[in-house]
Amino acid sequence: MHSGDTTSPAERLRLIHTHFLAPGGGGPRAERTARATEPAAAIRLDVYDHLRDAANEVTALVKSLCDEADPYEPPPARVEDTYRWCIEETAHLDEQRQRSRDAVIYRQGLQHAILMGDAKVIRRHPCPDCATWGLTWDRRRETVVCLNRHCADDDGQSTTWTLAQIAEKHIARQSARAARAT
C-alpha cells in the first residue's frame, strides 16, 4: 500500500458493502437503469456482482494455494472478513505464493477504489516500463495507460497495463524494499 493511501483493500470492501450496496448507494451507476414502467432494483446489482466475484475469487485463490493435505477453514460469512481469512489461511505458505496472494488482494483493492469512483489510486504507481508517474485509468477501455509520450510503441500508441500487472509490480517492489531493509 502506498504511504499516502490509508485505505486498505479490506476497508474498501467494507465501504462498498455498507455504503455502495445499499439501495440507491453512492457512486455513479455502471449498469443500465430500469424503464419507468419497471420497479428499480432494491440494491445496486453491479455492486452486488462485484462483491460476489471478489469473494469467490479469493475463496478460489485459497483453494488453489493450499494443497489437499493442508485443510483450511471455510470462508467467512461476512464479506468484509474475506481478506483477513485469506491471509490467515495462507500465512504458512512460501514467500512466492504469499506474494501471489497479496497481488490478488491489492488488485481487488484497486478495483474497489475504481468502482467507488476513485480512479486516482492508479496515479500512485510508477509505470512498470518507464518508471515515471504518468499512469491513469482509462475507464472506456478498463485499462491503465501511461501518459508519458516516450513510453509508447513504434506506432505512437500509449503503453497499457492491466490492474493485475500494476498490482504484481507493486507487491514485487514492496518485497524488494522489505528484503533490503533486513
Short mmCIF file of N, CA and C in Angstrom, two decimals:
data_model
loop_
_atom_site.label_atom_id
_atom_site.label_comp_id
_atom_site.label_asym_id
_atom_site.label_seq_id
_atom_site.Cartn_x
_atom_site.Cartn_y
_atom_site.Cartn_z
N MET A 1 0.86 -1.18 0.00
CA MET A 1 0.00 0.00 0.00
C MET A 1 0.89 1.23 0.00
N HIS A 2 0.58 2.19 -0.78
CA HIS A 2 1.34 3.44 -0.86
C HIS A 2 1.21 4.19 0.44
N SER A 3 2.28 4.86 0.86
CA SER A 3 2.27 5.51 2.17
C SER A 3 1.22 6.61 2.28
N GLY A 4 0.80 7.21 1.17
CA GLY A 4 -0.21 8.26 1.23
C GLY A 4 -1.63 7.73 1.21
N ASP A 5 -1.79 6.42 1.09
CA ASP A 5 -3.11 5.82 0.98
C ASP A 5 -3.37 5.00 2.23
N THR A 6 -4.32 5.42 3.04
CA THR A 6 -4.61 4.73 4.29
C THR A 6 -5.78 3.76 4.16
N THR A 7 -6.35 3.63 2.99
CA THR A 7 -7.49 2.76 2.80
C THR A 7 -7.01 1.42 2.25
N SER A 8 -7.15 0.38 3.06
CA SER A 8 -6.73 -0.96 2.66
C SER A 8 -7.80 -1.59 1.76
N PRO A 9 -7.42 -2.65 1.04
CA PRO A 9 -8.44 -3.36 0.26
C PRO A 9 -9.60 -3.85 1.12
N ALA A 10 -9.31 -4.29 2.34
CA ALA A 10 -10.38 -4.76 3.24
C ALA A 10 -11.31 -3.62 3.62
N GLU A 11 -10.74 -2.44 3.89
CA GLU A 11 -11.57 -1.29 4.24
C GLU A 11 -12.42 -0.86 3.04
N ARG A 12 -11.84 -0.91 1.84
CA ARG A 12 -12.61 -0.57 0.64
C ARG A 12 -13.76 -1.56 0.45
N LEU A 13 -13.49 -2.83 0.70
CA LEU A 13 -14.53 -3.86 0.57
C LEU A 13 -15.65 -3.59 1.56
N ARG A 14 -15.29 -3.21 2.80
CA ARG A 14 -16.30 -2.88 3.80
C ARG A 14 -17.11 -1.66 3.38
N LEU A 15 -16.45 -0.64 2.85
CA LEU A 15 -17.15 0.56 2.40
C LEU A 15 -18.12 0.24 1.26
N ILE A 16 -17.68 -0.56 0.33
CA ILE A 16 -18.57 -0.95 -0.78
C ILE A 16 -19.78 -1.67 -0.22
N HIS A 17 -19.52 -2.61 0.69
CA HIS A 17 -20.61 -3.42 1.24
C HIS A 17 -21.61 -2.57 2.01
N THR A 18 -21.12 -1.65 2.84
CA THR A 18 -22.03 -0.89 3.70
C THR A 18 -22.64 0.33 3.03
N HIS A 19 -21.91 0.98 2.12
CA HIS A 19 -22.41 2.23 1.55
C HIS A 19 -22.87 2.13 0.10
N PHE A 20 -22.14 1.36 -0.70
CA PHE A 20 -22.45 1.32 -2.12
C PHE A 20 -23.45 0.24 -2.48
N LEU A 21 -23.58 -0.77 -1.63
CA LEU A 21 -24.53 -1.84 -1.92
C LEU A 21 -25.94 -1.46 -1.49
N ALA A 22 -26.05 -0.50 -0.61
CA ALA A 22 -27.37 -0.08 -0.12
C ALA A 22 -28.23 0.44 -1.27
N PRO A 23 -29.55 0.33 -1.16
CA PRO A 23 -30.42 0.86 -2.21
C PRO A 23 -30.10 2.33 -2.48
N GLY A 24 -29.89 2.63 -3.75
CA GLY A 24 -29.55 4.00 -4.15
C GLY A 24 -28.18 4.40 -3.67
N GLY A 25 -27.31 3.39 -3.36
CA GLY A 25 -25.98 3.64 -2.81
C GLY A 25 -25.16 4.58 -3.66
N GLY A 26 -24.09 5.10 -3.07
CA GLY A 26 -23.27 6.14 -3.67
C GLY A 26 -22.62 5.74 -4.97
N GLY A 27 -22.06 6.72 -5.62
CA GLY A 27 -21.31 6.49 -6.85
C GLY A 27 -22.17 6.41 -8.07
N PRO A 28 -21.55 6.63 -9.22
CA PRO A 28 -22.31 6.54 -10.47
C PRO A 28 -22.68 5.10 -10.78
N ARG A 29 -23.81 4.93 -11.39
CA ARG A 29 -24.26 3.58 -11.74
C ARG A 29 -23.63 3.16 -13.06
N ALA A 30 -23.09 1.95 -13.06
CA ALA A 30 -22.46 1.42 -14.26
C ALA A 30 -23.47 0.65 -15.11
N GLU A 31 -24.52 0.16 -14.47
CA GLU A 31 -25.46 -0.67 -15.21
C GLU A 31 -26.60 0.17 -15.80
N ARG A 32 -27.30 -0.45 -16.73
CA ARG A 32 -28.45 0.20 -17.35
C ARG A 32 -29.53 0.41 -16.31
N THR A 33 -30.21 1.52 -16.37
CA THR A 33 -31.31 1.76 -15.42
C THR A 33 -32.60 1.19 -15.97
N ALA A 34 -33.52 0.88 -15.08
CA ALA A 34 -34.80 0.30 -15.47
C ALA A 34 -35.68 1.35 -16.13
N ARG A 35 -36.56 0.88 -16.98
CA ARG A 35 -37.54 1.78 -17.57
C ARG A 35 -38.51 2.23 -16.49
N ALA A 36 -39.19 3.32 -16.75
CA ALA A 36 -40.11 3.88 -15.76
C ALA A 36 -41.23 2.91 -15.40
N THR A 37 -41.55 1.98 -16.29
CA THR A 37 -42.64 1.04 -16.02
C THR A 37 -42.19 -0.15 -15.17
N GLU A 38 -40.87 -0.26 -14.96
CA GLU A 38 -40.35 -1.37 -14.15
C GLU A 38 -39.85 -0.82 -12.82
N PRO A 39 -40.04 -1.56 -11.76
CA PRO A 39 -39.52 -1.09 -10.47
C PRO A 39 -38.00 -1.16 -10.46
N ALA A 40 -37.38 -0.26 -9.76
CA ALA A 40 -35.92 -0.25 -9.64
C ALA A 40 -35.48 -1.41 -8.75
N ALA A 41 -34.28 -1.89 -8.99
CA ALA A 41 -33.74 -2.97 -8.16
C ALA A 41 -33.56 -2.44 -6.74
N ALA A 42 -33.76 -3.32 -5.76
CA ALA A 42 -33.65 -2.92 -4.36
C ALA A 42 -32.21 -2.58 -3.98
N ILE A 43 -31.24 -3.18 -4.69
CA ILE A 43 -29.83 -2.89 -4.43
C ILE A 43 -29.14 -2.64 -5.77
N ARG A 44 -27.93 -2.14 -5.69
CA ARG A 44 -27.14 -1.94 -6.92
C ARG A 44 -26.60 -3.29 -7.36
N LEU A 45 -27.11 -3.80 -8.43
CA LEU A 45 -26.73 -5.13 -8.88
C LEU A 45 -25.28 -5.21 -9.33
N ASP A 46 -24.75 -4.14 -9.92
CA ASP A 46 -23.34 -4.15 -10.33
C ASP A 46 -22.43 -4.26 -9.11
N VAL A 47 -22.81 -3.62 -8.02
CA VAL A 47 -22.01 -3.69 -6.79
C VAL A 47 -22.13 -5.08 -6.17
N TYR A 48 -23.33 -5.61 -6.15
CA TYR A 48 -23.53 -6.96 -5.63
C TYR A 48 -22.69 -7.97 -6.42
N ASP A 49 -22.72 -7.87 -7.74
CA ASP A 49 -21.92 -8.77 -8.58
C ASP A 49 -20.43 -8.62 -8.29
N HIS A 50 -19.99 -7.38 -8.13
CA HIS A 50 -18.58 -7.11 -7.84
C HIS A 50 -18.18 -7.77 -6.52
N LEU A 51 -18.97 -7.59 -5.48
CA LEU A 51 -18.66 -8.19 -4.18
C LEU A 51 -18.63 -9.71 -4.26
N ARG A 52 -19.62 -10.28 -4.91
CA ARG A 52 -19.68 -11.74 -5.04
C ARG A 52 -18.48 -12.26 -5.81
N ASP A 53 -18.13 -11.60 -6.92
CA ASP A 53 -17.00 -12.04 -7.72
C ASP A 53 -15.68 -11.93 -6.95
N ALA A 54 -15.52 -10.84 -6.19
CA ALA A 54 -14.30 -10.66 -5.40
C ALA A 54 -14.17 -11.75 -4.35
N ALA A 55 -15.23 -12.02 -3.61
CA ALA A 55 -15.20 -13.06 -2.57
C ALA A 55 -14.97 -14.43 -3.19
N ASN A 56 -15.61 -14.72 -4.32
CA ASN A 56 -15.42 -16.01 -4.98
C ASN A 56 -13.99 -16.18 -5.48
N GLU A 57 -13.41 -15.10 -5.99
CA GLU A 57 -12.03 -15.18 -6.48
C GLU A 57 -11.07 -15.46 -5.32
N VAL A 58 -11.26 -14.80 -4.19
CA VAL A 58 -10.38 -15.01 -3.04
C VAL A 58 -10.56 -16.43 -2.50
N THR A 59 -11.77 -16.93 -2.45
CA THR A 59 -12.02 -18.30 -2.00
C THR A 59 -11.32 -19.30 -2.93
N ALA A 60 -11.44 -19.09 -4.24
CA ALA A 60 -10.78 -19.97 -5.21
C ALA A 60 -9.26 -19.87 -5.08
N LEU A 61 -8.77 -18.68 -4.78
CA LEU A 61 -7.33 -18.49 -4.59
C LEU A 61 -6.83 -19.31 -3.41
N VAL A 62 -7.53 -19.26 -2.29
CA VAL A 62 -7.12 -20.03 -1.12
C VAL A 62 -7.12 -21.52 -1.47
N LYS A 63 -8.15 -21.97 -2.15
CA LYS A 63 -8.22 -23.39 -2.55
C LYS A 63 -7.05 -23.77 -3.44
N SER A 64 -6.67 -22.88 -4.36
CA SER A 64 -5.58 -23.20 -5.28
C SER A 64 -4.21 -23.14 -4.61
N LEU A 65 -4.05 -22.28 -3.62
CA LEU A 65 -2.75 -22.14 -2.95
C LEU A 65 -2.52 -23.21 -1.90
N CYS A 66 -3.57 -23.70 -1.26
CA CYS A 66 -3.45 -24.72 -0.23
C CYS A 66 -3.64 -26.08 -0.86
N ASP A 67 -2.75 -27.00 -0.56
CA ASP A 67 -2.93 -28.33 -1.14
C ASP A 67 -3.89 -29.15 -0.29
N GLU A 68 -4.27 -30.30 -0.80
CA GLU A 68 -5.29 -31.12 -0.13
C GLU A 68 -4.83 -31.63 1.23
N ALA A 69 -3.52 -31.75 1.43
CA ALA A 69 -3.01 -32.21 2.71
C ALA A 69 -3.07 -31.11 3.77
N ASP A 70 -3.39 -29.91 3.34
CA ASP A 70 -3.41 -28.76 4.24
C ASP A 70 -4.82 -28.17 4.24
N PRO A 71 -5.71 -28.69 5.08
CA PRO A 71 -7.09 -28.19 5.07
C PRO A 71 -7.17 -26.74 5.54
N TYR A 72 -8.20 -26.07 5.12
CA TYR A 72 -8.40 -24.68 5.50
C TYR A 72 -9.83 -24.51 5.99
N GLU A 73 -10.03 -23.47 6.77
CA GLU A 73 -11.35 -23.14 7.29
C GLU A 73 -12.23 -22.64 6.15
N PRO A 74 -13.55 -22.80 6.23
CA PRO A 74 -14.42 -22.25 5.20
C PRO A 74 -14.37 -20.72 5.22
N PRO A 75 -14.71 -20.10 4.10
CA PRO A 75 -14.67 -18.63 4.06
C PRO A 75 -15.66 -18.02 5.04
N PRO A 76 -15.40 -16.80 5.47
CA PRO A 76 -16.27 -16.15 6.45
C PRO A 76 -17.62 -15.75 5.84
N ALA A 77 -18.61 -15.64 6.69
CA ALA A 77 -19.94 -15.23 6.22
C ALA A 77 -19.95 -13.74 5.86
N ARG A 78 -19.20 -12.95 6.61
CA ARG A 78 -19.15 -11.50 6.35
C ARG A 78 -18.11 -11.21 5.29
N VAL A 79 -18.53 -10.59 4.20
CA VAL A 79 -17.64 -10.33 3.08
C VAL A 79 -16.45 -9.47 3.48
N GLU A 80 -16.64 -8.58 4.45
CA GLU A 80 -15.54 -7.71 4.86
C GLU A 80 -14.43 -8.45 5.61
N ASP A 81 -14.67 -9.70 5.99
CA ASP A 81 -13.64 -10.51 6.65
C ASP A 81 -12.88 -11.40 5.66
N THR A 82 -13.18 -11.30 4.39
CA THR A 82 -12.61 -12.18 3.37
C THR A 82 -11.09 -12.10 3.32
N TYR A 83 -10.52 -10.90 3.30
CA TYR A 83 -9.07 -10.77 3.16
C TYR A 83 -8.33 -11.24 4.41
N ARG A 84 -8.87 -10.93 5.58
CA ARG A 84 -8.26 -11.41 6.82
C ARG A 84 -8.21 -12.94 6.80
N TRP A 85 -9.33 -13.56 6.42
CA TRP A 85 -9.41 -15.01 6.33
C TRP A 85 -8.38 -15.55 5.34
N CYS A 86 -8.29 -14.94 4.19
CA CYS A 86 -7.35 -15.39 3.15
C CYS A 86 -5.91 -15.34 3.67
N ILE A 87 -5.55 -14.25 4.31
CA ILE A 87 -4.18 -14.10 4.81
C ILE A 87 -3.90 -15.11 5.92
N GLU A 88 -4.85 -15.30 6.82
CA GLU A 88 -4.67 -16.28 7.90
C GLU A 88 -4.52 -17.70 7.35
N GLU A 89 -5.31 -18.04 6.36
CA GLU A 89 -5.30 -19.40 5.82
C GLU A 89 -4.07 -19.69 4.96
N THR A 90 -3.38 -18.65 4.50
CA THR A 90 -2.23 -18.84 3.63
C THR A 90 -0.93 -18.33 4.25
N ALA A 91 -0.96 -17.98 5.53
CA ALA A 91 0.22 -17.41 6.19
C ALA A 91 1.39 -18.38 6.25
N HIS A 92 1.14 -19.66 6.20
CA HIS A 92 2.19 -20.67 6.29
C HIS A 92 2.86 -20.96 4.94
N LEU A 93 2.36 -20.41 3.88
CA LEU A 93 2.88 -20.71 2.54
C LEU A 93 4.22 -20.02 2.29
N ASP A 94 4.93 -20.49 1.26
CA ASP A 94 6.21 -19.88 0.91
C ASP A 94 6.00 -18.45 0.41
N GLU A 95 7.09 -17.70 0.38
CA GLU A 95 7.03 -16.28 0.06
C GLU A 95 6.43 -16.00 -1.33
N GLN A 96 6.76 -16.81 -2.31
CA GLN A 96 6.25 -16.59 -3.67
C GLN A 96 4.72 -16.72 -3.71
N ARG A 97 4.17 -17.73 -3.06
CA ARG A 97 2.72 -17.89 -3.07
C ARG A 97 2.03 -16.80 -2.25
N GLN A 98 2.69 -16.34 -1.19
CA GLN A 98 2.13 -15.22 -0.43
C GLN A 98 2.13 -13.94 -1.26
N ARG A 99 3.16 -13.74 -2.08
CA ARG A 99 3.18 -12.57 -2.97
C ARG A 99 2.07 -12.66 -4.00
N SER A 100 1.82 -13.86 -4.51
CA SER A 100 0.71 -14.04 -5.46
C SER A 100 -0.62 -13.68 -4.80
N ARG A 101 -0.79 -14.13 -3.57
CA ARG A 101 -2.00 -13.81 -2.80
C ARG A 101 -2.11 -12.30 -2.60
N ASP A 102 -1.01 -11.68 -2.19
CA ASP A 102 -1.02 -10.24 -1.93
C ASP A 102 -1.32 -9.44 -3.18
N ALA A 103 -0.84 -9.90 -4.33
CA ALA A 103 -1.11 -9.20 -5.59
C ALA A 103 -2.59 -9.26 -5.94
N VAL A 104 -3.23 -10.39 -5.70
CA VAL A 104 -4.68 -10.50 -5.96
C VAL A 104 -5.44 -9.56 -5.04
N ILE A 105 -5.08 -9.55 -3.76
CA ILE A 105 -5.76 -8.67 -2.81
C ILE A 105 -5.55 -7.21 -3.19
N TYR A 106 -4.32 -6.87 -3.56
CA TYR A 106 -4.04 -5.48 -3.92
C TYR A 106 -4.80 -5.07 -5.20
N ARG A 107 -4.83 -5.98 -6.19
CA ARG A 107 -5.57 -5.69 -7.42
C ARG A 107 -7.05 -5.47 -7.12
N GLN A 108 -7.60 -6.31 -6.27
CA GLN A 108 -9.00 -6.13 -5.91
C GLN A 108 -9.21 -4.80 -5.19
N GLY A 109 -8.25 -4.39 -4.38
CA GLY A 109 -8.34 -3.09 -3.73
C GLY A 109 -8.40 -1.95 -4.75
N LEU A 110 -7.60 -2.07 -5.81
CA LEU A 110 -7.65 -1.07 -6.88
C LEU A 110 -9.02 -1.10 -7.56
N GLN A 111 -9.53 -2.29 -7.82
CA GLN A 111 -10.85 -2.42 -8.43
C GLN A 111 -11.93 -1.82 -7.55
N HIS A 112 -11.84 -2.05 -6.25
CA HIS A 112 -12.83 -1.48 -5.32
C HIS A 112 -12.80 0.05 -5.39
N ALA A 113 -11.59 0.61 -5.37
CA ALA A 113 -11.46 2.07 -5.42
C ALA A 113 -12.05 2.63 -6.71
N ILE A 114 -11.77 1.99 -7.82
CA ILE A 114 -12.30 2.45 -9.11
C ILE A 114 -13.82 2.36 -9.12
N LEU A 115 -14.37 1.27 -8.60
CA LEU A 115 -15.82 1.12 -8.51
C LEU A 115 -16.45 2.25 -7.70
N MET A 116 -15.74 2.68 -6.64
CA MET A 116 -16.25 3.76 -5.80
C MET A 116 -15.99 5.14 -6.39
N GLY A 117 -15.40 5.18 -7.59
CA GLY A 117 -15.18 6.46 -8.25
C GLY A 117 -13.82 7.08 -7.98
N ASP A 118 -12.91 6.35 -7.38
CA ASP A 118 -11.58 6.87 -7.07
C ASP A 118 -10.53 6.25 -7.99
N ALA A 119 -10.50 6.69 -9.23
CA ALA A 119 -9.51 6.18 -10.19
C ALA A 119 -8.13 6.79 -9.96
N LYS A 120 -8.04 7.77 -9.08
CA LYS A 120 -6.75 8.40 -8.79
C LYS A 120 -5.78 7.44 -8.12
N VAL A 121 -6.26 6.32 -7.60
CA VAL A 121 -5.35 5.35 -6.98
C VAL A 121 -4.32 4.85 -7.98
N ILE A 122 -4.64 4.90 -9.25
CA ILE A 122 -3.70 4.45 -10.29
C ILE A 122 -2.51 5.40 -10.37
N ARG A 123 -2.72 6.66 -10.13
CA ARG A 123 -1.64 7.65 -10.24
C ARG A 123 -0.56 7.45 -9.18
N ARG A 124 -0.83 6.68 -8.18
CA ARG A 124 0.13 6.45 -7.08
C ARG A 124 1.15 5.37 -7.42
N HIS A 125 1.14 4.92 -8.66
CA HIS A 125 2.05 3.86 -9.09
C HIS A 125 2.90 4.34 -10.26
N PRO A 126 4.18 3.97 -10.26
CA PRO A 126 5.01 4.31 -11.42
C PRO A 126 4.72 3.35 -12.57
N CYS A 127 4.98 3.80 -13.76
CA CYS A 127 4.81 2.94 -14.93
C CYS A 127 5.80 1.78 -14.83
N PRO A 128 5.35 0.55 -15.01
CA PRO A 128 6.26 -0.59 -14.96
C PRO A 128 7.33 -0.57 -16.05
N ASP A 129 7.09 0.18 -17.12
CA ASP A 129 8.03 0.21 -18.24
C ASP A 129 9.03 1.36 -18.11
N CYS A 130 8.53 2.58 -17.97
CA CYS A 130 9.41 3.75 -17.97
C CYS A 130 9.67 4.32 -16.57
N ALA A 131 8.99 3.82 -15.57
CA ALA A 131 9.15 4.21 -14.17
C ALA A 131 8.75 5.66 -13.87
N THR A 132 8.04 6.32 -14.78
CA THR A 132 7.56 7.66 -14.50
C THR A 132 6.20 7.57 -13.81
N TRP A 133 5.74 8.70 -13.28
CA TRP A 133 4.48 8.75 -12.55
C TRP A 133 3.38 9.30 -13.46
N GLY A 134 3.22 8.71 -14.62
CA GLY A 134 2.25 9.20 -15.58
C GLY A 134 1.13 8.23 -15.89
N LEU A 135 0.78 7.38 -14.95
CA LEU A 135 -0.29 6.41 -15.19
C LEU A 135 -1.66 7.02 -14.91
N THR A 136 -2.63 6.58 -15.69
CA THR A 136 -4.01 7.00 -15.48
C THR A 136 -4.93 5.83 -15.84
N TRP A 137 -6.15 5.89 -15.35
CA TRP A 137 -7.15 4.85 -15.62
C TRP A 137 -7.98 5.27 -16.82
N ASP A 138 -8.05 4.42 -17.82
CA ASP A 138 -8.90 4.65 -18.98
C ASP A 138 -10.19 3.87 -18.75
N ARG A 139 -11.22 4.57 -18.32
CA ARG A 139 -12.49 3.94 -17.96
C ARG A 139 -13.13 3.23 -19.16
N ARG A 140 -13.02 3.82 -20.31
CA ARG A 140 -13.64 3.25 -21.51
C ARG A 140 -13.03 1.89 -21.86
N ARG A 141 -11.71 1.80 -21.80
CA ARG A 141 -11.02 0.55 -22.15
C ARG A 141 -10.76 -0.34 -20.94
N GLU A 142 -11.05 0.20 -19.74
CA GLU A 142 -10.81 -0.51 -18.49
C GLU A 142 -9.37 -1.03 -18.42
N THR A 143 -8.45 -0.10 -18.59
CA THR A 143 -7.04 -0.43 -18.55
C THR A 143 -6.25 0.76 -18.03
N VAL A 144 -5.04 0.51 -17.60
CA VAL A 144 -4.14 1.56 -17.13
C VAL A 144 -3.29 2.01 -18.31
N VAL A 145 -3.15 3.32 -18.46
CA VAL A 145 -2.43 3.89 -19.59
C VAL A 145 -1.31 4.78 -19.06
N CYS A 146 -0.12 4.66 -19.67
CA CYS A 146 0.99 5.55 -19.35
C CYS A 146 0.90 6.76 -20.28
N LEU A 147 0.89 7.95 -19.69
CA LEU A 147 0.75 9.18 -20.46
C LEU A 147 2.08 9.75 -20.95
N ASN A 148 3.18 9.15 -20.54
CA ASN A 148 4.50 9.60 -20.98
C ASN A 148 4.64 9.33 -22.47
N ARG A 149 4.85 10.36 -23.25
CA ARG A 149 4.91 10.19 -24.71
C ARG A 149 6.13 9.38 -25.14
N HIS A 150 7.14 9.29 -24.28
CA HIS A 150 8.33 8.50 -24.59
C HIS A 150 8.09 7.01 -24.27
N CYS A 151 7.01 6.72 -23.61
CA CYS A 151 6.67 5.35 -23.24
C CYS A 151 5.53 4.89 -24.16
N ALA A 152 5.83 4.80 -25.41
CA ALA A 152 4.83 4.41 -26.41
C ALA A 152 5.46 3.41 -27.36
N ASP A 153 4.63 2.70 -28.08
CA ASP A 153 5.17 1.75 -29.05
C ASP A 153 5.62 2.48 -30.32
N ASP A 154 6.08 1.74 -31.30
CA ASP A 154 6.59 2.34 -32.54
C ASP A 154 5.51 3.09 -33.31
N ASP A 155 4.25 2.76 -33.09
CA ASP A 155 3.15 3.44 -33.76
C ASP A 155 2.65 4.65 -32.97
N GLY A 156 3.28 4.94 -31.84
CA GLY A 156 2.88 6.07 -31.02
C GLY A 156 1.73 5.77 -30.07
N GLN A 157 1.35 4.50 -29.96
CA GLN A 157 0.27 4.12 -29.05
C GLN A 157 0.80 4.03 -27.63
N SER A 158 0.07 4.60 -26.69
CA SER A 158 0.48 4.58 -25.29
C SER A 158 0.59 3.16 -24.77
N THR A 159 1.54 2.96 -23.86
CA THR A 159 1.70 1.67 -23.21
C THR A 159 0.53 1.46 -22.26
N THR A 160 -0.04 0.27 -22.27
CA THR A 160 -1.16 -0.03 -21.39
C THR A 160 -0.81 -1.20 -20.48
N TRP A 161 -1.49 -1.21 -19.34
CA TRP A 161 -1.26 -2.23 -18.32
C TRP A 161 -2.59 -2.67 -17.74
N THR A 162 -2.63 -3.91 -17.29
CA THR A 162 -3.82 -4.39 -16.58
C THR A 162 -3.64 -4.05 -15.10
N LEU A 163 -4.74 -4.07 -14.38
CA LEU A 163 -4.65 -3.87 -12.93
C LEU A 163 -3.83 -4.98 -12.27
N ALA A 164 -3.92 -6.19 -12.82
CA ALA A 164 -3.13 -7.30 -12.28
C ALA A 164 -1.63 -7.02 -12.43
N GLN A 165 -1.23 -6.48 -13.57
CA GLN A 165 0.19 -6.17 -13.77
C GLN A 165 0.66 -5.07 -12.82
N ILE A 166 -0.17 -4.06 -12.63
CA ILE A 166 0.18 -2.98 -11.70
C ILE A 166 0.31 -3.54 -10.28
N ALA A 167 -0.62 -4.39 -9.89
CA ALA A 167 -0.59 -4.98 -8.54
C ALA A 167 0.64 -5.86 -8.35
N GLU A 168 0.96 -6.69 -9.35
CA GLU A 168 2.13 -7.56 -9.24
C GLU A 168 3.41 -6.75 -9.10
N LYS A 169 3.55 -5.69 -9.87
CA LYS A 169 4.73 -4.83 -9.78
C LYS A 169 4.80 -4.15 -8.42
N HIS A 170 3.65 -3.70 -7.93
CA HIS A 170 3.60 -3.04 -6.62
C HIS A 170 4.05 -3.99 -5.51
N ILE A 171 3.53 -5.20 -5.52
CA ILE A 171 3.89 -6.18 -4.49
C ILE A 171 5.36 -6.57 -4.62
N ALA A 172 5.86 -6.69 -5.84
CA ALA A 172 7.28 -7.01 -6.05
C ALA A 172 8.17 -5.89 -5.49
N ARG A 173 7.78 -4.62 -5.71
CA ARG A 173 8.55 -3.50 -5.16
C ARG A 173 8.53 -3.53 -3.63
N GLN A 174 7.36 -3.81 -3.05
CA GLN A 174 7.26 -3.89 -1.59
C GLN A 174 8.16 -5.00 -1.05
N SER A 175 8.18 -6.14 -1.69
CA SER A 175 9.01 -7.27 -1.25
C SER A 175 10.48 -6.92 -1.36
N ALA A 176 10.86 -6.26 -2.44
CA ALA A 176 12.27 -5.87 -2.62
C ALA A 176 12.69 -4.87 -1.54
N ARG A 177 11.80 -3.90 -1.24
CA ARG A 177 12.10 -2.93 -0.18
C ARG A 177 12.25 -3.63 1.17
N ALA A 178 11.36 -4.57 1.46
CA ALA A 178 11.43 -5.29 2.72
C ALA A 178 12.70 -6.11 2.81
N ALA A 179 13.12 -6.72 1.70
CA ALA A 179 14.34 -7.51 1.69
C ALA A 179 15.57 -6.64 1.92
N ARG A 180 15.58 -5.45 1.33
CA ARG A 180 16.70 -4.52 1.51
C ARG A 180 16.77 -3.99 2.94
N ALA A 181 15.61 -3.86 3.59
CA ALA A 181 15.55 -3.31 4.93
C ALA A 181 16.06 -4.29 5.99
N THR A 182 16.11 -5.56 5.64
CA THR A 182 16.57 -6.55 6.63
C THR A 182 18.01 -6.90 6.46
#
